[in-house]
């Protein structure tokens, strides 16, 4: 370790960053996690109260630490946070909180590695970098005409916590991804007087578990198969397990399930939406087009006046300021490389947690972490000779620039 003066910096203390740091540490590589908030798992702490993982506990554990059996099969948001806290403690990870990395540049000419520009004017020298700032980084709110002068209550799903403030109210949820679908059900069960769900493109809907078999396991089994084959299998399973909701405004999509996944659209896992739609407790309406005073204008020309609008319209990765100048992002702001692969123009710069696969995000971040840990040493130069390994990883000193 004495010949490795610069650490590997991991940006982000969410599950992807913590997993990568633990995997690196297990291989004797000093990894320092830099987090802009004051604690680990900050994005998970901000999610709505009802949220549970849609992947099973056993298939969602990060490298080196199983999730406790008492968490149940579908782990709650609060227990995910507890697990991440315990994970950082168990692996004795080196964490620096309250510091935001704003830009990554190549090291000065004649040097290898990277320079990280951080708050407070800090410049951190890194042997390699793992960017793990998260899939759900910055809430995305469409620039609807009239949005700024709308007199009703408009909030992004990132600011929704529970149905309590909406009891007895008329609420419009915009967007039918997993977040929008679950918030709509939450509002119904929490006593909202009326819940409408604005849908632009009907999603694929699947059961989270069928006869005890979780959908995640199916996702693991089929993700390497041809897209057309998986599309056919998905259509067959949907017809058997999910009723046709066309009469309620949610027709079965014309595009296959896996084809949609490859475009970035994850299927909605049913946690009550199907029954809520069939019973009329959630009313499906056309997409939002614009706002006019206190009214919301829909794509079919109708106007409604809800008490509140919850926009479950997704997130941006917000990587442009960090690495946009390096030419490493596609047209949608996503990294061109992922996991153990790095760009030829940016060796030693890794990304994890920026995909949302049907096999489970936590599982894929765990696999990424192990692959990254194997790849990083190739960018660090010669390892210390036997007998001169310096302090063990469990006794790493603090990082001087951030002390």
mmCIF file of C-alpha atoms in Angstrom:
data_model
loop_
_atom_site.group_PDB
_atom_site.id
_atom_site.type_symbol
_atom_site.label_atom_id
_atom_site.label_comp_id
_atom_site.label_asym_id
_atom_site.label_seq_id
_atom_site.Cartn_x
_atom_site.Cartn_y
_atom_site.Cartn_z
ATOM 1 C CA UNK A 1 0.000 0.000 0.000
ATOM 2 C CA UNK A 2 2.992 2.320 0.508
ATOM 3 C CA UNK A 3 3.542 2.491 -3.266
ATOM 4 C CA UNK A 4 -0.059 3.581 -3.786
ATOM 5 C CA UNK A 5 -0.059 7.202 -2.522
ATOM 6 C CA UNK A 6 -3.164 8.177 -4.446
ATOM 7 C CA UNK A 7 -6.380 6.348 -3.594
ATOM 8 C CA UNK A 8 -9.142 5.272 -5.897
ATOM 9 C CA UNK A 9 -11.966 7.756 -5.375
ATOM 10 C CA UNK A 10 -15.537 6.484 -5.464
ATOM 11 C CA UNK A 11 -18.054 9.282 -6.025
ATOM 12 C CA UNK A 12 -21.366 8.570 -4.318
ATOM 13 C CA UNK A 13 -22.231 6.660 -1.132
ATOM 14 C CA UNK A 14 -25.265 4.833 -2.474
ATOM 15 C CA UNK A 15 -25.390 1.063 -2.964
ATOM 16 C CA UNK A 16 -23.280 1.152 -6.133
ATOM 17 C CA UNK A 17 -20.524 3.254 -4.607
ATOM 18 C CA UNK A 18 -20.405 1.331 -1.343
ATOM 19 C CA UNK A 19 -20.302 -2.010 -3.174
ATOM 20 C CA UNK A 20 -17.435 -0.850 -5.395
ATOM 21 C CA UNK A 21 -15.465 0.493 -2.420
ATOM 22 C CA UNK A 22 -15.924 -2.745 -0.467
ATOM 23 C CA UNK A 23 -14.872 -4.892 -3.423
ATOM 24 C CA UNK A 24 -11.777 -2.741 -3.996
ATOM 25 C CA UNK A 25 -10.857 -2.850 -0.309
ATOM 26 C CA UNK A 26 -11.178 -6.632 -0.306
ATOM 27 C CA UNK A 27 -8.441 -6.670 -2.964
ATOM 28 C CA UNK A 28 -6.145 -4.423 -0.950
ATOM 29 C CA UNK A 29 -6.869 -1.278 -2.976
ATOM 30 C CA UNK A 30 -7.427 1.871 -0.975
ATOM 31 C CA UNK A 31 -10.824 3.303 -1.935
ATOM 32 C CA UNK A 32 -12.206 6.570 -0.576
ATOM 33 C CA UNK A 33 -15.926 7.235 -0.944
ATOM 34 C CA UNK A 34 -16.810 10.920 -1.402
ATOM 35 C CA UNK A 35 -20.459 11.841 -0.769
ATOM 36 C CA UNK A 36 -22.012 15.290 -1.139
ATOM 37 C CA UNK A 37 -24.661 14.684 1.554
ATOM 38 C CA UNK A 38 -23.913 14.013 5.200
ATOM 39 C CA UNK A 39 -24.688 10.302 5.201
ATOM 40 C CA UNK A 40 -24.791 7.121 3.113
ATOM 41 C CA UNK A 41 -27.826 6.189 1.034
ATOM 42 C CA UNK A 42 -29.103 9.747 0.774
ATOM 43 C CA UNK A 43 -31.347 9.085 -2.245
ATOM 44 C CA UNK A 44 -32.971 6.139 -0.506
ATOM 45 C CA UNK A 45 -33.754 8.276 2.514
ATOM 46 C CA UNK A 46 -35.703 10.668 0.260
ATOM 47 C CA UNK A 47 -37.956 8.038 -1.318
ATOM 48 C CA UNK A 48 -41.624 7.745 -0.345
ATOM 49 C CA UNK A 49 -42.484 5.816 2.805
ATOM 50 C CA UNK A 50 -44.293 2.939 1.103
ATOM 51 C CA UNK A 51 -41.387 1.935 -1.144
ATOM 52 C CA UNK A 52 -40.047 -1.621 -1.074
ATOM 53 C CA UNK A 53 -37.471 -3.252 -3.314
ATOM 54 C CA UNK A 54 -39.102 -5.040 -6.235
ATOM 55 C CA UNK A 55 -36.261 -7.537 -6.102
ATOM 56 C CA UNK A 56 -35.876 -10.214 -3.473
ATOM 57 C CA UNK A 57 -33.775 -9.816 -0.358
ATOM 58 C CA UNK A 58 -31.488 -12.718 -1.266
ATOM 59 C CA UNK A 59 -30.777 -11.343 -4.739
ATOM 60 C CA UNK A 60 -30.305 -7.749 -3.595
ATOM 61 C CA UNK A 61 -27.425 -8.099 -1.129
ATOM 62 C CA UNK A 62 -24.167 -6.305 -1.911
ATOM 63 C CA UNK A 63 -20.792 -8.110 -1.919
ATOM 64 C CA UNK A 64 -19.661 -9.449 1.422
ATOM 65 C CA UNK A 65 -22.783 -8.920 3.561
ATOM 66 C CA UNK A 66 -26.159 -10.654 3.355
ATOM 67 C CA UNK A 67 -29.375 -8.810 4.121
ATOM 68 C CA UNK A 68 -30.925 -10.010 7.420
ATOM 69 C CA UNK A 69 -33.763 -12.524 7.126
ATOM 70 C CA UNK A 70 -35.916 -10.331 9.376
ATOM 71 C CA UNK A 71 -36.117 -7.762 6.567
ATOM 72 C CA UNK A 72 -38.532 -10.064 4.757
ATOM 73 C CA UNK A 73 -38.631 -11.014 1.104
ATOM 74 C CA UNK A 74 -39.328 -7.500 -0.224
ATOM 75 C CA UNK A 75 -37.114 -5.103 1.709
ATOM 76 C CA UNK A 76 -38.593 -1.771 2.798
ATOM 77 C CA UNK A 77 -37.001 1.616 2.185
ATOM 78 C CA UNK A 78 -36.099 2.017 5.861
ATOM 79 C CA UNK A 79 -34.435 -1.385 5.967
ATOM 80 C CA UNK A 80 -32.478 -0.622 2.802
ATOM 81 C CA UNK A 81 -31.108 2.455 4.581
ATOM 82 C CA UNK A 82 -30.266 0.383 7.673
ATOM 83 C CA UNK A 83 -28.499 -2.149 5.490
ATOM 84 C CA UNK A 84 -26.391 0.499 3.718
ATOM 85 C CA UNK A 85 -25.373 2.015 7.062
ATOM 86 C CA UNK A 86 -24.383 -1.405 8.388
ATOM 87 C CA UNK A 87 -22.594 -2.236 5.126
ATOM 88 C CA UNK A 88 -20.309 0.784 5.378
ATOM 89 C CA UNK A 89 -19.603 -0.009 9.036
ATOM 90 C CA UNK A 90 -19.060 -3.734 8.477
ATOM 91 C CA UNK A 91 -16.531 -3.184 5.682
ATOM 92 C CA UNK A 92 -14.916 -0.253 7.536
ATOM 93 C CA UNK A 93 -15.171 1.884 4.437
ATOM 94 C CA UNK A 94 -13.323 5.162 4.251
ATOM 95 C CA UNK A 95 -16.057 7.776 3.869
ATOM 96 C CA UNK A 96 -15.835 11.525 3.371
ATOM 97 C CA UNK A 97 -19.238 13.218 3.572
ATOM 98 C CA UNK A 98 -20.340 16.777 2.889
ATOM 99 C CA UNK A 99 -18.008 17.119 -0.111
ATOM 100 C CA UNK A 100 -19.280 17.265 -3.687
ATOM 101 C CA UNK A 101 -17.114 16.443 -6.674
ATOM 102 C CA UNK A 102 -18.110 18.843 -9.450
ATOM 103 C CA UNK A 103 -15.713 17.980 -12.278
ATOM 104 C CA UNK A 104 -13.266 15.264 -13.269
ATOM 105 C CA UNK A 105 -10.211 16.078 -15.404
ATOM 106 C CA UNK A 106 -7.206 14.050 -16.537
ATOM 107 C CA UNK A 107 -4.180 14.392 -14.299
ATOM 108 C CA UNK A 108 -1.637 17.077 -15.280
ATOM 109 C CA UNK A 109 0.555 16.315 -18.275
ATOM 110 C CA UNK A 110 3.207 13.758 -17.468
ATOM 111 C CA UNK A 111 1.100 12.130 -14.724
ATOM 112 C CA UNK A 112 -1.396 9.290 -14.790
ATOM 113 C CA UNK A 113 -4.767 9.201 -13.141
ATOM 114 C CA UNK A 114 -7.329 11.915 -12.587
ATOM 115 C CA UNK A 115 -7.879 15.222 -10.833
ATOM 116 C CA UNK A 116 -11.179 15.697 -9.012
ATOM 117 C CA UNK A 117 -12.438 19.216 -8.422
ATOM 118 C CA UNK A 118 -14.545 19.386 -5.278
ATOM 119 C CA UNK A 119 -16.314 21.905 -3.082
ATOM 120 C CA UNK A 120 -14.146 24.219 -1.038
ATOM 121 C CA UNK A 121 -11.620 24.532 -3.846
ATOM 122 C CA UNK A 122 -10.243 21.049 -3.245
ATOM 123 C CA UNK A 123 -8.320 19.240 -5.963
ATOM 124 C CA UNK A 124 -7.997 15.523 -5.290
ATOM 125 C CA UNK A 125 -5.442 13.340 -7.063
ATOM 126 C CA UNK A 126 -6.918 9.954 -7.917
ATOM 127 C CA UNK A 127 -5.249 6.858 -9.268
ATOM 128 C CA UNK A 128 -8.624 5.811 -10.681
ATOM 129 C CA UNK A 129 -12.230 6.939 -10.264
ATOM 130 C CA UNK A 130 -15.542 5.118 -9.903
ATOM 131 C CA UNK A 131 -18.561 7.330 -10.621
ATOM 132 C CA UNK A 132 -21.591 6.051 -8.706
ATOM 133 C CA UNK A 133 -23.744 9.152 -8.327
ATOM 134 C CA UNK A 134 -26.924 7.235 -9.001
ATOM 135 C CA UNK A 135 -29.638 6.481 -11.541
ATOM 136 C CA UNK A 136 -32.126 8.725 -9.729
ATOM 137 C CA UNK A 137 -29.944 11.792 -9.295
ATOM 138 C CA UNK A 138 -31.885 14.912 -10.305
ATOM 139 C CA UNK A 139 -35.706 15.035 -10.552
ATOM 140 C CA UNK A 140 -36.905 15.730 -14.095
ATOM 141 C CA UNK A 141 -39.983 17.922 -14.395
ATOM 142 C CA UNK A 142 -41.215 18.504 -17.977
ATOM 143 C CA UNK A 143 -41.402 22.090 -19.140
ATOM 144 C CA UNK A 144 -45.157 21.999 -19.686
ATOM 145 C CA UNK A 145 -46.643 25.218 -21.105
ATOM 146 C CA UNK A 146 -48.232 27.189 -18.292
ATOM 147 C CA UNK A 147 -46.391 25.269 -15.594
ATOM 148 C CA UNK A 148 -44.875 28.353 -13.978
ATOM 149 C CA UNK A 149 -48.254 30.078 -13.569
ATOM 150 C CA UNK A 150 -50.211 27.009 -12.457
ATOM 151 C CA UNK A 151 -52.147 27.933 -9.313
ATOM 152 C CA UNK A 152 -52.629 24.388 -8.030
ATOM 153 C CA UNK A 153 -50.117 22.304 -6.134
ATOM 154 C CA UNK A 154 -47.480 20.685 -8.358
ATOM 155 C CA UNK A 155 -44.677 18.524 -7.013
ATOM 156 C CA UNK A 156 -42.264 15.946 -8.324
ATOM 157 C CA UNK A 157 -42.539 12.398 -6.995
ATOM 158 C CA UNK A 158 -39.177 12.965 -5.300
ATOM 159 C CA UNK A 159 -41.009 15.267 -2.873
ATOM 160 C CA UNK A 160 -43.866 12.838 -2.187
ATOM 161 C CA UNK A 161 -43.599 10.980 1.112
ATOM 162 C CA UNK A 162 -47.021 9.639 2.137
ATOM 163 C CA UNK A 163 -50.731 10.035 1.288
ATOM 164 C CA UNK A 164 -51.535 11.791 4.562
ATOM 165 C CA UNK A 165 -51.424 15.377 3.196
ATOM 166 C CA UNK A 166 -53.769 14.363 0.343
ATOM 167 C CA UNK A 167 -56.507 12.709 2.375
ATOM 168 C CA UNK A 168 -59.896 13.697 0.940
ATOM 169 C CA UNK A 169 -58.316 15.464 -2.065
ATOM 170 C CA UNK A 170 -58.464 15.065 -5.837
ATOM 171 C CA UNK A 171 -54.967 14.067 -7.006
ATOM 172 C CA UNK A 172 -53.543 13.609 -10.501
ATOM 173 C CA UNK A 173 -50.457 11.389 -10.797
ATOM 174 C CA UNK A 174 -48.506 11.945 -14.014
ATOM 175 C CA UNK A 175 -46.513 9.001 -15.333
ATOM 176 C CA UNK A 176 -47.115 5.266 -15.133
ATOM 177 C CA UNK A 177 -43.688 3.895 -14.335
ATOM 178 C CA UNK A 178 -43.219 1.928 -11.133
ATOM 179 C CA UNK A 179 -43.092 5.115 -9.055
ATOM 180 C CA UNK A 180 -46.270 6.622 -10.513
ATOM 181 C CA UNK A 181 -48.177 3.352 -10.277
ATOM 182 C CA UNK A 182 -47.198 2.803 -6.656
ATOM 183 C CA UNK A 183 -47.925 6.384 -5.589
ATOM 184 C CA UNK A 184 -51.384 6.159 -7.194
ATOM 185 C CA UNK A 185 -52.145 3.018 -5.170
ATOM 186 C CA UNK A 186 -50.708 4.631 -2.048
ATOM 187 C CA UNK A 187 -53.022 7.613 -2.455
ATOM 188 C CA UNK A 188 -56.065 5.367 -2.883
ATOM 189 C CA UNK A 189 -55.231 3.340 0.208
ATOM 190 C CA UNK A 190 -54.380 6.517 2.119
ATOM 191 C CA UNK A 191 -57.802 8.109 1.683
ATOM 192 C CA UNK A 192 -57.530 10.446 -1.312
ATOM 193 C CA UNK A 193 -61.018 11.285 -2.575
ATOM 194 C CA UNK A 194 -60.110 10.804 -6.234
ATOM 195 C CA UNK A 195 -56.981 9.530 -7.968
ATOM 196 C CA UNK A 196 -56.320 9.882 -11.679
ATOM 197 C CA UNK A 197 -53.279 8.548 -13.500
ATOM 198 C CA UNK A 198 -52.129 10.403 -16.626
ATOM 199 C CA UNK A 199 -50.634 7.989 -19.169
ATOM 200 C CA UNK A 200 -48.893 8.831 -22.436
ATOM 201 C CA UNK A 201 -47.599 5.360 -23.325
ATOM 202 C CA UNK A 202 -49.171 2.246 -21.816
ATOM 203 C CA UNK A 203 -46.570 0.179 -19.927
ATOM 204 C CA UNK A 204 -45.977 -3.519 -19.695
ATOM 205 C CA UNK A 205 -47.387 -4.730 -16.379
ATOM 206 C CA UNK A 206 -46.149 -7.872 -14.674
ATOM 207 C CA UNK A 207 -46.681 -9.592 -11.363
ATOM 208 C CA UNK A 208 -43.871 -9.109 -8.860
ATOM 209 C CA UNK A 209 -44.188 -12.796 -8.010
ATOM 210 C CA UNK A 210 -46.240 -15.613 -9.539
ATOM 211 C CA UNK A 211 -46.840 -18.788 -7.504
ATOM 212 C CA UNK A 212 -43.841 -17.824 -5.382
ATOM 213 C CA UNK A 213 -41.542 -17.338 -8.382
ATOM 214 C CA UNK A 214 -40.238 -13.729 -8.418
ATOM 215 C CA UNK A 215 -40.190 -11.838 -11.709
ATOM 216 C CA UNK A 216 -36.568 -10.943 -11.002
ATOM 217 C CA UNK A 217 -35.483 -14.573 -11.444
ATOM 218 C CA UNK A 218 -37.173 -14.655 -14.815
ATOM 219 C CA UNK A 219 -35.328 -11.465 -15.711
ATOM 220 C CA UNK A 220 -32.010 -13.096 -14.796
ATOM 221 C CA UNK A 221 -32.778 -16.181 -16.871
ATOM 222 C CA UNK A 222 -33.826 -14.358 -20.050
ATOM 223 C CA UNK A 223 -31.584 -11.298 -20.191
ATOM 224 C CA UNK A 224 -29.031 -13.045 -22.442
ATOM 225 C CA UNK A 225 -31.644 -14.508 -24.790
ATOM 226 C CA UNK A 226 -32.610 -12.963 -28.158
ATOM 227 C CA UNK A 227 -34.848 -9.940 -27.778
ATOM 228 C CA UNK A 228 -37.597 -11.302 -30.028
ATOM 229 C CA UNK A 229 -37.767 -14.540 -28.077
ATOM 230 C CA UNK A 230 -38.065 -12.725 -24.749
ATOM 231 C CA UNK A 231 -40.742 -10.461 -26.241
ATOM 232 C CA UNK A 232 -42.810 -13.518 -27.171
ATOM 233 C CA UNK A 233 -42.323 -15.136 -23.775
ATOM 234 C CA UNK A 234 -43.256 -11.881 -22.051
ATOM 235 C CA UNK A 235 -46.457 -11.560 -24.069
ATOM 236 C CA UNK A 236 -47.441 -15.124 -23.202
ATOM 237 C CA UNK A 237 -46.813 -14.635 -19.484
ATOM 238 C CA UNK A 238 -48.724 -11.339 -19.492
ATOM 239 C CA UNK A 239 -51.814 -12.914 -21.063
ATOM 240 C CA UNK A 240 -51.806 -15.656 -18.433
ATOM 241 C CA UNK A 241 -51.042 -13.579 -15.338
ATOM 242 C CA UNK A 242 -52.304 -10.012 -15.967
ATOM 243 C CA UNK A 243 -55.867 -9.192 -17.066
ATOM 244 C CA UNK A 244 -56.457 -7.058 -20.153
ATOM 245 C CA UNK A 245 -56.989 -3.463 -19.006
ATOM 246 C CA UNK A 246 -57.743 -2.004 -22.429
ATOM 247 C CA UNK A 247 -61.272 -1.060 -21.398
ATOM 248 C CA UNK A 248 -59.799 1.016 -18.573
ATOM 249 C CA UNK A 249 -57.302 2.930 -20.725
ATOM 250 C CA UNK A 250 -54.280 0.628 -20.345
ATOM 251 C CA UNK A 251 -54.048 -1.527 -23.495
ATOM 252 C CA UNK A 252 -51.324 -4.081 -23.896
ATOM 253 C CA UNK A 253 -48.319 -2.390 -25.579
ATOM 254 C CA UNK A 254 -47.658 -3.170 -29.222
ATOM 255 C CA UNK A 255 -43.891 -3.171 -28.618
ATOM 256 C CA UNK A 256 -42.482 -6.247 -26.878
ATOM 257 C CA UNK A 257 -41.476 -6.194 -23.226
ATOM 258 C CA UNK A 258 -37.745 -6.722 -23.729
ATOM 259 C CA UNK A 259 -37.645 -4.369 -26.704
ATOM 260 C CA UNK A 260 -39.018 -1.688 -24.398
ATOM 261 C CA UNK A 261 -36.473 -2.582 -21.716
ATOM 262 C CA UNK A 262 -33.650 -2.122 -24.216
ATOM 263 C CA UNK A 263 -35.032 1.375 -24.837
ATOM 264 C CA UNK A 264 -34.938 2.113 -21.108
ATOM 265 C CA UNK A 265 -38.583 1.412 -20.183
ATOM 266 C CA UNK A 266 -38.799 -1.015 -17.259
ATOM 267 C CA UNK A 267 -42.061 -2.995 -16.814
ATOM 268 C CA UNK A 268 -44.404 -1.927 -14.026
ATOM 269 C CA UNK A 269 -44.480 -4.512 -11.259
ATOM 270 C CA UNK A 270 -47.997 -4.757 -9.937
ATOM 271 C CA UNK A 271 -48.295 -3.893 -6.247
ATOM 272 C CA UNK A 272 -52.014 -3.107 -6.408
ATOM 273 C CA UNK A 273 -52.435 -1.045 -9.582
ATOM 274 C CA UNK A 274 -54.355 -3.704 -11.541
ATOM 275 C CA UNK A 275 -57.014 -4.102 -8.853
ATOM 276 C CA UNK A 276 -57.199 -0.340 -8.274
ATOM 277 C CA UNK A 277 -57.795 0.318 -11.992
ATOM 278 C CA UNK A 278 -60.359 -2.471 -12.386
ATOM 279 C CA UNK A 279 -62.288 -1.285 -9.341
ATOM 280 C CA UNK A 280 -62.323 2.311 -10.584
ATOM 281 C CA UNK A 281 -60.335 3.590 -7.617
ATOM 282 C CA UNK A 282 -57.605 4.751 -10.010
ATOM 283 C CA UNK A 283 -58.903 6.356 -13.211
ATOM 284 C CA UNK A 284 -56.594 6.335 -16.223
ATOM 285 C CA UNK A 285 -56.658 9.599 -18.221
ATOM 286 C CA UNK A 286 -54.758 11.069 -21.180
ATOM 287 C CA UNK A 287 -51.292 12.573 -20.885
ATOM 288 C CA UNK A 288 -50.771 16.097 -19.595
ATOM 289 C CA UNK A 289 -50.267 18.676 -22.340
ATOM 290 C CA UNK A 290 -50.213 21.986 -20.473
ATOM 291 C CA UNK A 291 -51.502 24.037 -17.546
ATOM 292 C CA UNK A 292 -53.899 26.967 -17.603
ATOM 293 C CA UNK A 293 -54.416 28.786 -14.326
ATOM 294 C CA UNK A 294 -55.927 26.213 -12.000
ATOM 295 C CA UNK A 295 -56.678 23.752 -14.817
ATOM 296 C CA UNK A 296 -54.690 20.879 -16.295
ATOM 297 C CA UNK A 297 -55.149 20.329 -20.039
ATOM 298 C CA UNK A 298 -54.947 16.719 -21.223
ATOM 299 C CA UNK A 299 -53.973 15.325 -24.625
ATOM 300 C CA UNK A 300 -57.564 14.355 -25.453
ATOM 301 C CA UNK A 301 -58.682 17.982 -25.058
ATOM 302 C CA UNK A 302 -60.302 17.582 -21.650
ATOM 303 C CA UNK A 303 -59.637 19.917 -18.733
ATOM 304 C CA UNK A 304 -59.471 18.890 -15.092
ATOM 305 C CA UNK A 305 -58.945 20.782 -11.852
ATOM 306 C CA UNK A 306 -57.195 18.528 -9.334
ATOM 307 C CA UNK A 307 -56.144 19.715 -5.893
ATOM 308 C CA UNK A 308 -52.620 18.412 -6.449
ATOM 309 C CA UNK A 309 -50.474 17.062 -9.287
ATOM 310 C CA UNK A 310 -47.701 14.550 -8.513
ATOM 311 C CA UNK A 311 -45.257 14.299 -11.426
ATOM 312 C CA UNK A 312 -43.689 10.829 -11.511
ATOM 313 C CA UNK A 313 -41.722 11.897 -14.570
ATOM 314 C CA UNK A 314 -38.372 10.358 -13.795
ATOM 315 C CA UNK A 315 -34.865 11.618 -13.144
ATOM 316 C CA UNK A 316 -31.796 12.788 -14.996
ATOM 317 C CA UNK A 317 -28.373 11.271 -14.420
ATOM 318 C CA UNK A 318 -26.932 14.855 -14.339
ATOM 319 C CA UNK A 319 -23.431 13.774 -15.388
ATOM 320 C CA UNK A 320 -22.856 16.602 -17.853
ATOM 321 C CA UNK A 321 -21.021 18.908 -15.454
ATOM 322 C CA UNK A 322 -18.961 16.057 -14.034
ATOM 323 C CA UNK A 323 -17.741 14.293 -17.182
ATOM 324 C CA UNK A 324 -19.628 15.821 -20.127
ATOM 325 C CA UNK A 325 -16.499 17.539 -21.442
ATOM 326 C CA UNK A 326 -14.734 14.165 -21.740
ATOM 327 C CA UNK A 327 -17.045 12.867 -24.465
ATOM 328 C CA UNK A 328 -18.202 9.889 -22.391
ATOM 329 C CA UNK A 329 -21.984 10.398 -22.533
ATOM 330 C CA UNK A 330 -24.580 9.467 -25.128
ATOM 331 C CA UNK A 331 -27.337 11.751 -26.398
ATOM 332 C CA UNK A 332 -29.471 11.016 -23.335
ATOM 333 C CA UNK A 333 -26.710 11.819 -20.848
ATOM 334 C CA UNK A 334 -25.897 8.197 -20.022
ATOM 335 C CA UNK A 335 -22.344 6.786 -19.821
ATOM 336 C CA UNK A 336 -21.156 5.138 -23.028
ATOM 337 C CA UNK A 337 -19.274 2.538 -20.968
ATOM 338 C CA UNK A 338 -20.329 0.774 -17.817
ATOM 339 C CA UNK A 339 -18.996 -1.596 -15.191
ATOM 340 C CA UNK A 340 -15.457 -2.835 -15.759
ATOM 341 C CA UNK A 341 -15.178 -1.287 -19.224
ATOM 342 C CA UNK A 342 -13.539 2.105 -19.605
ATOM 343 C CA UNK A 343 -13.206 4.339 -22.628
ATOM 344 C CA UNK A 344 -9.863 4.446 -24.444
ATOM 345 C CA UNK A 345 -9.936 8.210 -24.009
ATOM 346 C CA UNK A 346 -10.543 7.837 -20.261
ATOM 347 C CA UNK A 347 -8.671 4.804 -18.862
ATOM 348 C CA UNK A 348 -9.264 4.248 -15.178
ATOM 349 C CA UNK A 349 -12.616 6.081 -15.128
ATOM 350 C CA UNK A 350 -15.468 3.676 -14.304
ATOM 351 C CA UNK A 351 -19.255 4.020 -14.056
ATOM 352 C CA UNK A 352 -21.728 1.914 -12.086
ATOM 353 C CA UNK A 353 -25.427 2.133 -11.286
ATOM 354 C CA UNK A 354 -26.565 3.942 -14.432
ATOM 355 C CA UNK A 355 -28.672 1.133 -15.889
ATOM 356 C CA UNK A 356 -31.972 -0.306 -14.689
ATOM 357 C CA UNK A 357 -31.940 -3.965 -15.816
ATOM 358 C CA UNK A 358 -34.817 -6.425 -15.422
ATOM 359 C CA UNK A 359 -32.451 -8.675 -13.465
ATOM 360 C CA UNK A 360 -32.347 -6.156 -10.589
ATOM 361 C CA UNK A 361 -30.326 -2.991 -10.076
ATOM 362 C CA UNK A 362 -28.789 -4.026 -6.723
ATOM 363 C CA UNK A 363 -27.734 -7.374 -8.187
ATOM 364 C CA UNK A 364 -26.143 -5.763 -11.221
ATOM 365 C CA UNK A 365 -24.316 -3.178 -9.086
ATOM 366 C CA UNK A 366 -22.909 -6.051 -7.021
ATOM 367 C CA UNK A 367 -21.657 -7.784 -10.147
ATOM 368 C CA UNK A 368 -20.251 -4.482 -11.434
ATOM 369 C CA UNK A 369 -18.411 -3.924 -8.153
ATOM 370 C CA UNK A 370 -16.562 -7.222 -8.394
ATOM 371 C CA UNK A 371 -15.672 -6.630 -12.047
ATOM 372 C CA UNK A 372 -14.449 -3.102 -11.350
ATOM 373 C CA UNK A 373 -12.343 -4.343 -8.432
ATOM 374 C CA UNK A 374 -10.633 -6.799 -10.769
ATOM 375 C CA UNK A 375 -10.101 -4.182 -13.474
ATOM 376 C CA UNK A 376 -8.799 -1.297 -11.354
ATOM 377 C CA UNK A 377 -5.395 -2.806 -10.467
ATOM 378 C CA UNK A 378 -4.497 -2.789 -14.154
ATOM 379 C CA UNK A 379 -4.617 1.022 -14.000
ATOM 380 C CA UNK A 380 -2.604 1.373 -10.784
ATOM 381 C CA UNK A 381 0.799 0.167 -11.891
ATOM 382 C CA UNK A 382 3.032 -2.362 -10.064
ATOM 383 C CA UNK A 383 1.840 -3.750 -6.759
ATOM 384 C CA UNK A 384 4.047 -3.647 -3.626
ATOM 385 C CA UNK A 385 6.578 -6.418 -3.241
ATOM 386 C CA UNK A 386 5.868 -9.173 -0.732
ATOM 387 C CA UNK A 387 6.893 -8.175 2.774
ATOM 388 C CA UNK A 388 6.415 -4.470 2.022
ATOM 389 C CA UNK A 389 2.631 -4.213 1.924
ATOM 390 C CA UNK A 390 2.340 -1.458 4.515
ATOM 391 C CA UNK A 391 -0.697 -1.199 6.788
ATOM 392 C CA UNK A 392 -3.602 -3.561 6.359
ATOM 393 C CA UNK A 393 -6.738 -2.160 4.735
ATOM 394 C CA UNK A 394 -8.553 -2.206 8.072
ATOM 395 C CA UNK A 395 -6.207 0.493 9.392
ATOM 396 C CA UNK A 396 -6.178 2.965 6.527
ATOM 397 C CA UNK A 397 -5.219 6.545 7.435
ATOM 398 C CA UNK A 398 -7.549 9.453 6.597
ATOM 399 C CA UNK A 399 -7.206 11.227 3.264
ATOM 400 C CA UNK A 400 -5.034 14.264 3.798
ATOM 401 C CA UNK A 401 -6.744 16.650 1.305
ATOM 402 C CA UNK A 402 -10.101 16.167 3.016
ATOM 403 C CA UNK A 403 -8.990 16.053 6.639
#
